[in-house]
mmCIF file of C-alpha atoms and ligand atoms in Angstrom:
data_model
loop_
_atom_site.group_PDB
_atom_site.id
_atom_site.type_symbol
_atom_site.label_atom_id
_atom_site.label_comp_id
_atom_site.label_asym_id
_atom_site.label_seq_id
_atom_site.Cartn_x
_atom_site.Cartn_y
_atom_site.Cartn_z
ATOM 1 C CA MET A 1368 -8.816 -9.624 -10.561
ATOM 2 C CA THR A 1369 -6.957 -8.071 -13.486
ATOM 3 C CA ALA A 1370 -10.012 -6.999 -15.470
ATOM 4 C CA VAL A 1371 -8.502 -4.061 -17.322
ATOM 5 C CA THR A 1372 -5.205 -4.310 -19.146
ATOM 6 C CA ALA A 1373 -2.906 -2.077 -17.178
ATOM 7 C CA THR A 1374 0.227 -0.795 -18.809
ATOM 8 C CA SER A 1375 2.000 0.763 -15.863
ATOM 9 C CA GLY A 1376 2.581 -0.070 -12.244
ATOM 10 C CA LEU A 1377 5.174 -2.840 -12.517
ATOM 11 C CA VAL A 1378 6.867 -3.325 -9.140
ATOM 12 C CA GLU A 1379 10.169 -5.170 -8.991
ATOM 13 C CA VAL A 1380 11.655 -5.975 -5.615
ATOM 14 C CA HIS A 1381 15.040 -7.565 -6.028
ATOM 15 C CA ASN A 1382 16.957 -9.249 -3.220
ATOM 16 C CA VAL A 1383 15.963 -6.658 -0.608
ATOM 17 C CA HIS A 1384 17.634 -6.838 2.782
ATOM 18 C CA LYS A 1385 16.778 -4.618 5.716
ATOM 19 C CA SER A 1386 17.997 -4.607 9.312
ATOM 20 C CA PHE A 1387 16.997 -2.559 12.343
ATOM 21 C CA HIS A 1388 19.678 -2.298 15.034
ATOM 22 C CA GLY A 1389 21.530 -5.308 13.706
ATOM 23 C CA VAL A 1390 18.434 -7.505 13.432
ATOM 24 C CA GLU A 1391 17.640 -8.495 9.875
ATOM 25 C CA VAL A 1392 13.882 -8.231 9.270
ATOM 26 C CA LEU A 1393 13.922 -8.633 5.462
ATOM 27 C CA LYS A 1394 16.274 -11.402 4.406
ATOM 28 C CA GLY A 1395 16.461 -11.174 0.642
ATOM 29 C CA ILE A 1396 13.002 -10.478 -0.760
ATOM 30 C CA ASP A 1397 12.345 -11.027 -4.456
ATOM 31 C CA LEU A 1398 8.896 -10.050 -5.643
ATOM 32 C CA THR A 1399 7.597 -8.882 -8.997
ATOM 33 C CA VAL A 1400 4.088 -7.445 -9.160
ATOM 34 C CA GLN A 1401 2.710 -7.081 -12.680
ATOM 35 C CA PRO A 1402 0.820 -3.968 -13.818
ATOM 36 C CA GLY A 1403 -2.747 -4.292 -12.594
ATOM 37 C CA GLU A 1404 -1.993 -7.318 -10.455
ATOM 38 C CA VAL A 1405 -3.488 -7.595 -6.977
ATOM 39 C CA VAL A 1406 -1.193 -9.202 -4.443
ATOM 40 C CA ALA A 1407 -2.287 -10.057 -0.913
ATOM 41 C CA LEU A 1408 0.612 -10.117 1.517
ATOM 42 C CA LEU A 1409 0.037 -12.382 4.496
ATOM 43 C CA GLY A 1410 2.191 -13.349 7.418
ATOM 44 C CA PRO A 1411 2.462 -13.402 11.181
ATOM 45 C CA SER A 1412 3.118 -10.299 13.250
ATOM 46 C CA GLY A 1413 6.723 -9.187 12.935
ATOM 47 C CA SER A 1414 7.345 -11.117 9.708
ATOM 48 C CA GLY A 1415 8.244 -7.890 7.876
ATOM 49 C CA LYS A 1416 5.053 -7.098 5.935
ATOM 50 C CA SER A 1417 4.902 -3.397 6.816
ATOM 51 C CA THR A 1418 8.634 -2.982 6.344
ATOM 52 C CA LEU A 1419 8.408 -4.541 2.886
ATOM 53 C CA LEU A 1420 5.522 -2.246 1.913
ATOM 54 C CA ARG A 1421 7.428 0.760 3.194
ATOM 55 C CA THR A 1422 10.492 -0.094 1.129
ATOM 56 C CA ILE A 1423 8.299 -0.061 -1.998
ATOM 57 C CA ASN A 1424 7.563 3.652 -1.675
ATOM 58 C CA HIS A 1425 10.864 4.451 0.015
ATOM 59 C CA LEU A 1426 9.430 5.306 3.415
ATOM 60 C CA GLU A 1427 12.166 2.874 4.387
ATOM 61 C CA THR A 1428 15.583 2.653 2.762
ATOM 62 C CA VAL A 1429 17.026 -0.754 1.907
ATOM 63 C CA ASP A 1430 20.407 -2.050 3.054
ATOM 64 C CA ALA A 1431 20.925 -4.158 -0.046
ATOM 65 C CA GLY A 1432 18.982 -4.977 -3.187
ATOM 66 C CA SER A 1433 16.628 -2.660 -5.038
ATOM 67 C CA VAL A 1434 13.018 -1.689 -5.625
ATOM 68 C CA THR A 1435 11.783 -0.203 -8.884
ATOM 69 C CA VAL A 1436 8.413 0.918 -10.218
ATOM 70 C CA ASP A 1437 8.198 0.705 -14.001
ATOM 71 C CA GLY A 1438 11.954 0.327 -13.989
ATOM 72 C CA GLU A 1439 12.558 3.514 -12.013
ATOM 73 C CA PHE A 1440 13.987 3.715 -8.512
ATOM 74 C CA ILE A 1441 11.821 5.739 -6.122
ATOM 75 C CA GLY A 1442 14.518 6.921 -3.741
ATOM 76 C CA TYR A 1443 17.698 6.455 -5.678
ATOM 77 C CA GLU A 1444 19.379 7.152 -8.956
ATOM 78 C CA LEU A 1445 22.047 5.162 -10.680
ATOM 79 C CA ARG A 1446 25.247 7.098 -11.263
ATOM 80 C CA HIS A 1447 28.453 5.482 -12.462
ATOM 81 C CA GLY A 1448 27.053 2.063 -11.630
ATOM 82 C CA LYS A 1449 26.215 3.001 -8.014
ATOM 83 C CA LEU A 1450 22.946 3.877 -6.303
ATOM 84 C CA HIS A 1451 22.797 7.302 -4.689
ATOM 85 C CA GLU A 1452 19.874 8.418 -2.536
ATOM 86 C CA LEU A 1453 17.977 11.276 -4.148
ATOM 87 C CA ARG A 1454 17.192 14.577 -2.490
ATOM 88 C CA GLU A 1455 14.025 14.802 -0.399
ATOM 89 C CA ARG A 1456 12.218 16.920 -3.011
ATOM 90 C CA GLU A 1457 12.865 14.452 -5.786
ATOM 91 C CA ILE A 1458 11.907 11.539 -3.569
ATOM 92 C CA LEU A 1459 8.597 13.263 -2.756
ATOM 93 C CA GLN A 1460 7.860 13.726 -6.452
ATOM 94 C CA ARG A 1461 8.672 10.135 -7.340
ATOM 95 C CA ARG A 1462 6.925 8.739 -4.276
ATOM 96 C CA THR A 1463 3.629 10.048 -5.658
ATOM 97 C CA GLN A 1464 3.694 7.079 -8.046
ATOM 98 C CA VAL A 1465 3.106 4.780 -5.099
ATOM 99 C CA GLY A 1466 0.243 5.568 -2.731
ATOM 100 C CA ILE A 1467 -0.039 4.028 0.698
ATOM 101 C CA VAL A 1468 -3.021 3.617 2.998
ATOM 102 C CA PHE A 1469 -2.350 2.829 6.644
ATOM 103 C CA GLN A 1470 -4.250 0.942 9.293
ATOM 104 C CA ASN A 1471 -4.935 4.108 11.297
ATOM 105 C CA PHE A 1472 -5.923 6.367 8.371
ATOM 106 C CA HIS A 1473 -3.368 9.116 9.195
ATOM 107 C CA LEU A 1474 -5.687 11.912 8.065
ATOM 108 C CA PHE A 1475 -4.790 15.481 8.975
ATOM 109 C CA PRO A 1476 -7.137 16.210 11.909
ATOM 110 C CA HIS A 1477 -7.306 19.964 11.246
ATOM 111 C CA LEU A 1478 -8.352 19.576 7.598
ATOM 112 C CA THR A 1479 -11.762 18.631 6.203
ATOM 113 C CA ALA A 1480 -12.213 15.487 4.120
ATOM 114 C CA LEU A 1481 -11.948 17.579 0.971
ATOM 115 C CA GLU A 1482 -8.880 19.472 2.184
ATOM 116 C CA ASN A 1483 -7.194 16.218 3.162
ATOM 117 C CA ILE A 1484 -7.538 15.127 -0.454
ATOM 118 C CA THR A 1485 -6.438 18.387 -2.099
ATOM 119 C CA GLU A 1486 -3.490 18.980 0.248
ATOM 120 C CA ALA A 1487 -0.852 16.942 -1.602
ATOM 121 C CA PRO A 1488 -1.866 17.855 -5.170
ATOM 122 C CA LEU A 1489 -1.787 21.543 -4.173
ATOM 123 C CA ALA A 1490 1.525 21.229 -2.314
ATOM 124 C CA LEU A 1491 3.032 19.524 -5.350
ATOM 125 C CA LYS A 1492 1.446 22.135 -7.648
ATOM 126 C CA ARG A 1493 -0.286 19.428 -9.654
ATOM 127 C CA GLN A 1494 -3.445 21.481 -10.117
ATOM 128 C CA GLY A 1495 -4.874 24.866 -9.316
ATOM 129 C CA ARG A 1496 -7.225 25.134 -6.334
ATOM 130 C CA GLY A 1497 -10.444 24.920 -8.359
ATOM 131 C CA GLU A 1498 -9.395 21.905 -10.358
ATOM 132 C CA ALA A 1499 -7.996 20.138 -7.289
ATOM 133 C CA ARG A 1500 -11.308 20.635 -5.444
ATOM 134 C CA GLU A 1501 -13.277 19.338 -8.396
ATOM 135 C CA LEU A 1502 -11.127 16.222 -8.631
ATOM 136 C CA ALA A 1503 -11.403 15.729 -4.883
ATOM 137 C CA PHE A 1504 -15.201 15.907 -5.047
ATOM 138 C CA GLY A 1505 -15.116 13.290 -7.785
ATOM 139 C CA LEU A 1506 -12.986 11.033 -5.616
ATOM 140 C CA LEU A 1507 -15.259 11.514 -2.604
ATOM 141 C CA GLU A 1508 -18.160 10.529 -4.812
ATOM 142 C CA ARG A 1509 -16.285 7.450 -5.903
ATOM 143 C CA VAL A 1510 -15.808 6.304 -2.300
ATOM 144 C CA GLY A 1511 -19.435 7.174 -1.488
ATOM 145 C CA LEU A 1512 -18.758 10.242 0.645
ATOM 146 C CA ALA A 1513 -19.737 13.229 -1.483
ATOM 147 C CA GLU A 1514 -21.901 14.567 1.339
ATOM 148 C CA LYS A 1515 -18.975 14.500 3.803
ATOM 149 C CA ALA A 1516 -16.676 16.903 1.934
ATOM 150 C CA ASP A 1517 -16.717 19.485 4.713
ATOM 151 C CA ALA A 1518 -16.556 17.078 7.635
ATOM 152 C CA TYR A 1519 -13.449 16.866 9.814
ATOM 153 C CA PRO A 1520 -11.949 13.436 10.528
ATOM 154 C CA ARG A 1521 -13.277 13.454 14.117
ATOM 155 C CA GLN A 1522 -16.790 13.778 12.689
ATOM 156 C CA LEU A 1523 -16.388 10.647 10.558
ATOM 157 C CA SER A 1524 -16.593 6.960 11.435
ATOM 158 C CA GLY A 1525 -13.486 4.819 11.070
ATOM 159 C CA GLY A 1526 -14.775 3.354 7.824
ATOM 160 C CA GLN A 1527 -15.494 6.821 6.438
ATOM 161 C CA GLN A 1528 -12.070 8.072 7.501
ATOM 162 C CA GLN A 1529 -10.432 5.161 5.767
ATOM 163 C CA ARG A 1530 -12.400 5.855 2.584
ATOM 164 C CA VAL A 1531 -11.225 9.475 2.697
ATOM 165 C CA ALA A 1532 -7.671 8.175 3.144
ATOM 166 C CA ILE A 1533 -8.100 6.034 0.030
ATOM 167 C CA ALA A 1534 -9.472 9.010 -1.927
ATOM 168 C CA ARG A 1535 -6.493 11.040 -0.741
ATOM 169 C CA ALA A 1536 -4.088 8.375 -1.990
ATOM 170 C CA LEU A 1537 -5.883 8.304 -5.348
ATOM 171 C CA ALA A 1538 -5.653 12.084 -5.778
ATOM 172 C CA LEU A 1539 -2.033 11.759 -6.866
ATOM 173 C CA GLN A 1540 -2.986 9.170 -9.482
ATOM 174 C CA PRO A 1541 -0.517 6.571 -8.275
ATOM 175 C CA LYS A 1542 0.515 3.669 -10.470
ATOM 176 C CA VAL A 1543 0.608 1.425 -7.434
ATOM 177 C CA LEU A 1544 -1.395 1.448 -4.221
ATOM 178 C CA LEU A 1545 -0.197 -0.187 -1.039
ATOM 179 C CA PHE A 1546 -2.571 -1.049 1.801
ATOM 180 C CA ASP A 1547 -1.245 -1.900 5.253
ATOM 181 C CA GLU A 1548 -4.035 -3.712 7.103
ATOM 182 C CA PRO A 1549 -6.601 -1.155 5.936
ATOM 183 C CA THR A 1550 -9.480 -2.675 7.875
ATOM 184 C CA SER A 1551 -7.892 -3.929 11.072
ATOM 185 C CA ALA A 1552 -8.632 -0.781 13.088
ATOM 186 C CA LEU A 1553 -12.306 -0.858 12.092
ATOM 187 C CA ASP A 1554 -15.343 -2.154 13.888
ATOM 188 C CA PRO A 1555 -16.488 -5.316 12.109
ATOM 189 C CA GLU A 1556 -19.591 -3.665 10.655
ATOM 190 C CA LEU A 1557 -17.450 -1.023 8.921
ATOM 191 C CA VAL A 1558 -15.010 -3.417 7.247
ATOM 192 C CA GLY A 1559 -17.262 -4.148 4.279
ATOM 193 C CA GLU A 1560 -17.562 -0.553 3.047
ATOM 194 C CA VAL A 1561 -13.772 -0.195 2.876
ATOM 195 C CA LEU A 1562 -13.283 -3.563 1.192
ATOM 196 C CA ASP A 1563 -15.915 -2.535 -1.394
ATOM 197 C CA VAL A 1564 -13.800 0.474 -2.354
ATOM 198 C CA ILE A 1565 -10.640 -1.626 -2.617
ATOM 199 C CA ARG A 1566 -12.509 -4.206 -4.690
ATOM 200 C CA ASP A 1567 -13.487 -1.452 -7.165
ATOM 201 C CA LEU A 1568 -9.871 -0.334 -7.431
ATOM 202 C CA ALA A 1569 -8.833 -3.894 -8.191
ATOM 203 C CA LYS A 1570 -11.337 -4.014 -11.038
ATOM 204 C CA LEU A 1571 -10.035 -0.766 -12.485
ATOM 205 C CA GLY A 1572 -6.582 -2.221 -12.971
ATOM 206 C CA THR A 1573 -4.531 -0.367 -10.370
ATOM 207 C CA THR A 1574 -1.611 -2.438 -9.118
ATOM 208 C CA LEU A 1575 -2.423 -3.264 -5.510
ATOM 209 C CA VAL A 1576 -0.353 -4.791 -2.735
ATOM 210 C CA ILE A 1577 -2.550 -5.421 0.277
ATOM 211 C CA VAL A 1578 -1.415 -6.567 3.698
ATOM 212 C CA THR A 1579 -4.499 -8.079 5.232
ATOM 213 C CA HIS A 1580 -5.796 -10.649 7.643
ATOM 214 C CA GLU A 1581 -9.111 -10.730 5.774
ATOM 215 C CA ILE A 1582 -8.563 -14.149 4.249
ATOM 216 C CA GLY A 1583 -11.967 -14.256 2.542
ATOM 217 C CA PHE A 1584 -11.265 -10.943 0.864
ATOM 218 C CA ALA A 1585 -7.794 -12.058 -0.227
ATOM 219 C CA ARG A 1586 -9.276 -15.187 -1.712
ATOM 220 C CA GLU A 1587 -11.833 -13.197 -3.668
ATOM 221 C CA VAL A 1588 -9.783 -10.226 -4.870
ATOM 222 C CA ALA A 1589 -6.124 -11.248 -5.037
ATOM 223 C CA ASP A 1590 -4.510 -12.641 -8.155
ATOM 224 C CA ARG A 1591 -1.718 -13.917 -5.968
ATOM 225 C CA VAL A 1592 -1.186 -14.541 -2.288
ATOM 226 C CA VAL A 1593 2.323 -14.101 -0.910
ATOM 227 C CA PHE A 1594 3.109 -15.513 2.526
ATOM 228 C CA LEU A 1595 5.944 -13.923 4.461
ATOM 229 C CA ASP A 1596 7.580 -15.465 7.513
ATOM 230 C CA GLN A 1597 10.586 -14.136 9.440
ATOM 231 C CA GLY A 1598 11.654 -11.839 6.629
ATOM 232 C CA ARG A 1599 11.375 -14.360 3.828
ATOM 233 C CA ILE A 1600 8.714 -15.273 1.284
ATOM 234 C CA VAL A 1601 8.074 -18.882 2.153
ATOM 235 C CA GLU A 1602 5.145 -19.545 -0.144
ATOM 236 C CA GLN A 1603 3.184 -17.846 -2.904
ATOM 237 C CA GLY A 1604 0.639 -18.699 -5.538
ATOM 238 C CA THR A 1605 -3.002 -18.365 -6.449
ATOM 239 C CA PRO A 1606 -5.390 -17.878 -3.529
ATOM 240 C CA ALA A 1607 -6.762 -21.362 -4.179
ATOM 241 C CA ASP A 1608 -3.293 -22.889 -3.859
ATOM 242 C CA VAL A 1609 -1.968 -20.945 -0.893
ATOM 243 C CA LEU A 1610 -5.185 -20.592 1.090
ATOM 244 C CA THR A 1611 -6.747 -23.971 0.365
ATOM 245 C CA ARG A 1612 -3.699 -26.173 -0.134
ATOM 246 C CA PRO A 1613 -0.836 -24.491 1.729
ATOM 247 C CA GLN A 1614 2.403 -26.418 1.331
ATOM 248 C CA HIS A 1615 4.563 -24.848 4.012
ATOM 249 C CA PRO A 1616 3.973 -25.741 7.676
ATOM 250 C CA ARG A 1617 4.281 -22.042 8.668
ATOM 251 C CA THR A 1618 1.542 -21.093 6.189
ATOM 252 C CA ARG A 1619 -0.703 -23.852 7.534
ATOM 253 C CA GLU A 1620 -0.100 -22.775 11.096
ATOM 254 C CA PHE A 1621 -0.819 -19.117 10.273
ATOM 255 C CA LEU A 1622 -4.017 -19.896 8.380
ATOM 256 C CA ALA A 1623 -5.243 -22.179 11.139
ATOM 257 C CA LYS A 1624 -4.800 -19.271 13.552
ATOM 258 C CA VAL A 1625 -6.446 -16.489 11.516
ATOM 259 C CA LEU A 1626 -9.269 -18.706 10.300
ATOM 260 C CA GLY A 1627 -9.841 -19.756 13.904
HETATM 261 N N1 ATP B 1915 11.648 1.525 12.604
HETATM 262 C C1 ATP B 1915 11.944 0.373 13.225
HETATM 263 N N2 ATP B 1915 12.920 0.323 14.150
HETATM 264 C C2 ATP B 1915 13.231 -0.845 14.761
HETATM 265 N N3 ATP B 1915 12.636 -2.027 14.502
HETATM 266 C C3 ATP B 1915 11.653 -2.027 13.594
HETATM 267 C C4 ATP B 1915 11.257 -0.842 12.903
HETATM 268 N N4 ATP B 1915 10.251 -1.165 12.050
HETATM 269 C C5 ATP B 1915 10.039 -2.486 12.205
HETATM 270 N N5 ATP B 1915 10.873 -3.014 13.110
HETATM 271 C C6 ATP B 1915 10.946 -4.441 13.512
HETATM 272 O O1 ATP B 1915 11.005 -5.220 12.338
HETATM 273 C C7 ATP B 1915 10.237 -6.418 12.458
HETATM 274 C C8 ATP B 1915 9.241 -6.465 11.317
HETATM 275 O O2 ATP B 1915 8.275 -5.446 11.542
HETATM 276 P P1 ATP B 1915 7.053 -5.158 10.573
HETATM 277 O O3 ATP B 1915 6.356 -3.997 11.136
HETATM 278 O O4 ATP B 1915 7.544 -5.076 9.187
HETATM 279 O O5 ATP B 1915 6.218 -6.506 10.775
HETATM 280 P P2 ATP B 1915 4.734 -6.827 10.299
HETATM 281 O O6 ATP B 1915 4.794 -8.135 9.576
HETATM 282 O O7 ATP B 1915 4.162 -5.678 9.590
HETATM 283 O O8 ATP B 1915 3.990 -7.072 11.690
HETATM 284 P P3 ATP B 1915 2.472 -6.701 12.141
HETATM 285 O O9 ATP B 1915 1.598 -7.802 11.585
HETATM 286 O O10 ATP B 1915 2.515 -6.768 13.630
HETATM 287 O O11 ATP B 1915 2.133 -5.355 11.609
HETATM 288 C C9 ATP B 1915 9.632 -6.388 13.836
HETATM 289 O O12 ATP B 1915 10.423 -7.161 14.686
HETATM 290 C C10 ATP B 1915 9.694 -4.922 14.221
HETATM 291 O O13 ATP B 1915 9.792 -4.766 15.605
HETATM 292 MG MG1 MG B 1916 2.586 -4.361 10.005
#
């Protein structure tokens, strides 16, 4: 759904390997996401979807290979032909280019909706307090929650909390937004309101990588569906190809399961 011509937000994942305790969970991932492209990442539990997302914004280091956003490493710099991990402060600055929204919202419980959104921009000295609050109000409006600015997370439904989490991610004006099963912790009747917000983002030309089991949504919104199995991309293509005419037996098996 690349409606607007985006000029930034190119993600290049090149031959990424990652192991935990000697078990390789990413076995050489190559994935390029174009500016403004919407990629749905599908795969069975344990296939490495979350780990892959987390390597994109350097919440996870890689053992081999590289990840860049618009040609820049998030967690590393190249010196004398070798990659060196950057200092925490620099990583935090660069990580703001890639927002991430988690399944369980991860809002700060002691901050209001508005404060959750202004926290990072203020900590990073992006704006003064007044400007940050104004921008946060605008974002709350955009996700349909202007009247909830002063509510604490415990006073909000799951769907509302997730919309605040999306507004919070947007406050840093990321080039790329990652979603890790953004609706799977929600009651079924609350899924739609969150998907509506993500759909709007897709139209606006933000690069999106979305891990989801919402196959109907992936079919509608994604430009490309990527299917991951046991740490490898086994199949990818347009939603029509992958979801309607899957070629790989593992893709067929997975779709049969999630589509019931
Ligand atoms: N920090 C960690 N330490 C040890 N093992 C980990 C860690 N993170 C992930 N793993 C393991 O790596 C594998 C891939 O996990 P990952 O969370 O990426 O899968 P996933 O595809 O997101 O699964 P799910 O659909 O259940 O969320 C799993 O076997 C998991 O147990
Ligand atoms: Mg996961």
